[in-house]
Coordinates of C-alpha atoms in Angstrom, one line a residue:
I1 CA -16.6 -26.0 0.5
R2 CA -19.8 -23.6 0.7
G3 CA -21.3 -21.4 -1.7
S4 CA -24.7 -20.2 -3.9
Y5 CA -25.3 -20.5 -7.3
T6 CA -28.7 -18.5 -8.4
S7 CA -29.9 -18.6 -11.9
V8 CA -32.3 -16.0 -13.8
R9 CA -33.9 -17.5 -16.5
A10 CA -35.9 -14.1 -17.8
D11 CA -32.2 -13.0 -18.5
S12 CA -30.1 -15.8 -18.6
S13 CA -27.8 -14.9 -16.1
Y14 CA -26.4 -16.7 -13.2
T15 CA -24.1 -15.4 -10.1
L16 CA -21.8 -17.9 -8.2
S17 CA -20.4 -17.4 -4.8
L18 CA -17.9 -19.8 -3.5
A19 CA -15.7 -19.9 -0.4
W20 CA -13.3 -23.1 0.6
E21 CA -10.8 -23.6 3.1
D22 CA -8.0 -26.4 3.6
I23 CA -9.1 -28.9 0.5
S24 CA -6.6 -30.7 -1.8
S25 CA -6.0 -28.4 -4.8
N26 CA -6.8 -31.5 -6.8
Y27 CA -10.3 -31.1 -6.7
L28 CA -10.2 -27.7 -8.1
I29 CA -7.8 -28.3 -11.0
E30 CA -10.1 -31.2 -11.9
Q31 CA -13.1 -29.3 -11.8
L32 CA -11.5 -26.8 -14.5
E33 CA -10.6 -29.6 -16.6
Y34 CA -6.8 -29.0 -16.5
P35 CA -4.1 -31.6 -16.1
P36 CA -2.5 -32.2 -13.0
M37 CA -0.3 -29.8 -12.6
L38 CA -0.5 -28.5 -9.1
E39 CA -1.0 -30.2 -5.9
G40 CA -1.3 -28.6 -2.3
T41 CA -3.8 -27.3 0.3
T42 CA -5.9 -24.5 -0.8
T43 CA -8.1 -22.1 0.7
G44 CA -10.0 -19.2 -0.8
Q45 CA -13.1 -17.8 -2.2
L46 CA -14.6 -16.7 -5.8
A47 CA -17.4 -14.8 -6.6
Y48 CA -19.0 -13.7 -10.0
S49 CA -21.9 -13.2 -12.1
M50 CA -22.0 -13.8 -16.0
D51 CA -24.9 -13.4 -18.8
R52 CA -25.0 -17.3 -20.5
D53 CA -25.7 -15.3 -24.0
D54 CA -22.4 -13.1 -23.3
P55 CA -19.3 -14.2 -21.9
G56 CA -17.9 -10.8 -22.2
T57 CA -20.4 -9.9 -19.1
L58 CA -18.0 -11.6 -16.8
N59 CA -17.6 -9.7 -13.6
G60 CA -16.4 -10.8 -10.3
T61 CA -13.4 -11.4 -7.7
A62 CA -11.5 -14.2 -6.2
D63 CA -8.5 -14.9 -4.1
F64 CA -7.0 -17.7 -3.1
E65 CA -3.6 -19.5 -1.4
V66 CA -2.1 -22.9 -2.2
R67 CA 0.3 -24.1 0.7
D68 CA 3.1 -26.9 1.1
G69 CA 2.3 -27.4 -2.7
H70 CA 4.2 -28.7 -5.5
F71 CA 4.0 -28.4 -9.4
S72 CA 4.3 -31.1 -11.6
A73 CA 7.7 -31.0 -13.4
D74 CA 6.1 -33.2 -16.0
Y75 CA 3.5 -30.4 -16.6
L76 CA 6.4 -27.6 -16.8
I77 CA 8.2 -29.8 -19.2
S78 CA 5.2 -30.2 -21.4
Q79 CA 4.7 -26.6 -21.7
L80 CA 7.9 -25.5 -22.2
E81 CA 9.4 -28.1 -24.7
G82 CA 11.2 -26.8 -27.7
R83 CA 11.7 -23.2 -26.2
L84 CA 14.4 -23.7 -23.9
E85 CA 16.7 -26.3 -25.8
N86 CA 17.4 -29.1 -23.7
R87 CA 18.3 -26.9 -20.8
I88 CA 15.1 -27.9 -18.8
S89 CA 16.4 -31.4 -18.0
S90 CA 17.9 -30.3 -14.8
L91 CA 14.4 -29.8 -13.3
P92 CA 13.6 -31.7 -10.1
L93 CA 10.7 -34.4 -10.4
S94 CA 8.3 -31.7 -8.8
L95 CA 9.1 -27.7 -7.9
T96 CA 7.8 -27.5 -4.2
F97 CA 6.9 -24.3 -2.8
D98 CA 5.5 -22.8 0.9
S99 CA 3.1 -20.6 -0.5
L100 CA 1.3 -19.8 -3.9
K101 CA -1.4 -16.2 -3.3
A102 CA -3.1 -14.6 -5.2
D103 CA -6.2 -12.0 -5.7
I104 CA -8.0 -11.9 -8.8
D105 CA -10.5 -9.3 -10.8
L106 CA -12.5 -10.5 -13.5
N107 CA -14.0 -7.9 -16.0
R108 CA -15.4 -9.1 -19.2
D109 CA -12.5 -11.0 -21.1
V110 CA -9.7 -9.3 -18.8
V111 CA -8.3 -11.1 -15.7
T112 CA -6.3 -9.0 -13.6
T113 CA -4.0 -10.2 -10.9
P114 CA -3.1 -7.4 -8.5
Q115 CA -1.1 -9.1 -6.2
F116 CA 0.3 -12.4 -6.5
A117 CA 3.2 -14.2 -4.4
L118 CA 5.3 -17.4 -4.6
A119 CA 7.5 -18.4 -1.7
S120 CA 9.7 -21.4 -2.4
P121 CA 13.0 -22.9 -1.0
G122 CA 15.8 -20.5 -2.5
I123 CA 13.2 -18.4 -4.9
D124 CA 10.6 -15.9 -4.2
I125 CA 8.5 -14.5 -7.0
T126 CA 5.7 -11.6 -6.6
G127 CA 3.9 -9.8 -9.3
T128 CA 0.9 -8.0 -10.6
G129 CA -0.6 -7.7 -14.0
K130 CA -3.5 -8.9 -16.4
F131 CA -4.4 -10.9 -19.3
V132 CA -6.9 -11.5 -22.0
I133 CA -8.8 -14.8 -22.1
H134 CA -7.0 -16.4 -24.9
G135 CA -5.2 -13.4 -25.7
D136 CA -2.3 -11.0 -24.7
M137 CA -0.4 -10.9 -21.4
D138 CA 1.0 -8.0 -19.7
Y139 CA 2.9 -8.9 -16.1
D140 CA 5.5 -7.4 -14.1
L141 CA 7.5 -10.1 -12.4
K142 CA 10.3 -9.7 -9.6
V143 CA 12.2 -12.6 -9.0
A144 CA 14.5 -13.3 -5.4
L145 CA 17.0 -16.0 -5.9
S146 CA 19.0 -17.6 -3.1
P147 CA 22.7 -17.3 -3.9
K148 CA 22.7 -21.2 -3.4
L149 CA 20.2 -21.6 -6.3
A150 CA 21.7 -19.0 -8.5
E151 CA 24.8 -20.8 -8.4
K152 CA 22.9 -23.8 -10.4
I153 CA 21.5 -21.5 -13.2
P154 CA 24.5 -21.5 -15.7
A155 CA 23.1 -17.7 -17.4
I156 CA 23.0 -16.3 -13.8
R157 CA 26.3 -17.6 -12.4
D158 CA 28.3 -16.8 -15.8
N159 CA 26.7 -13.5 -15.7
L160 CA 26.3 -12.2 -12.1
N161 CA 28.3 -11.8 -9.1
V162 CA 26.7 -14.8 -7.5
Q163 CA 29.7 -14.9 -4.8
G164 CA 29.2 -11.1 -3.5
H165 CA 25.7 -12.1 -3.1
K166 CA 26.6 -15.0 -1.4
L167 CA 29.0 -13.1 0.8
A168 CA 26.7 -10.4 1.6
Q169 CA 23.9 -13.0 2.3
Q170 CA 21.7 -11.1 -0.2
P171 CA 19.4 -12.4 -2.8
I172 CA 20.0 -11.8 -6.8
E173 CA 16.8 -9.8 -7.6
L174 CA 15.8 -9.6 -11.0
A175 CA 12.7 -8.1 -12.6
F176 CA 11.0 -9.2 -15.7
K177 CA 8.3 -8.0 -18.0
L178 CA 5.8 -10.6 -19.3

């Protein structure tokens, strides 16, 4: 981990530049004061500036990658509880992935993700979008499911030609607007 922090007391501003390579994502999650939701090895960088008296002056960029990781199913279930009507009981203890990558732009209270990608056994997700901190979200996601995984999801298995995709050895591609 390497970086710099500069504070200008006269105008109450500060800048931060941080880069990290091959560290456990647990340290970053803990520093952000989030519950333990993600594990893996991460590399990335972050640079931003802001006036302490006006959070609307936030300006910066970041990019990161987490490799060989997994999301905690306990965390995901706690976030989805009550929304999926007992359909989440089939989630494994952790959701593993090969790679999670994102590029991020910070501008005032808007966080833009020009590029997002999650590569996991049986599922690949790519996306782009933005959200307002504590506000609205606008994301376009593309999800590619292997036919083998799609067979295990009743809503997909019952409504799409999973067998045809399996024979053609083609993933099932879905698009979502969040």
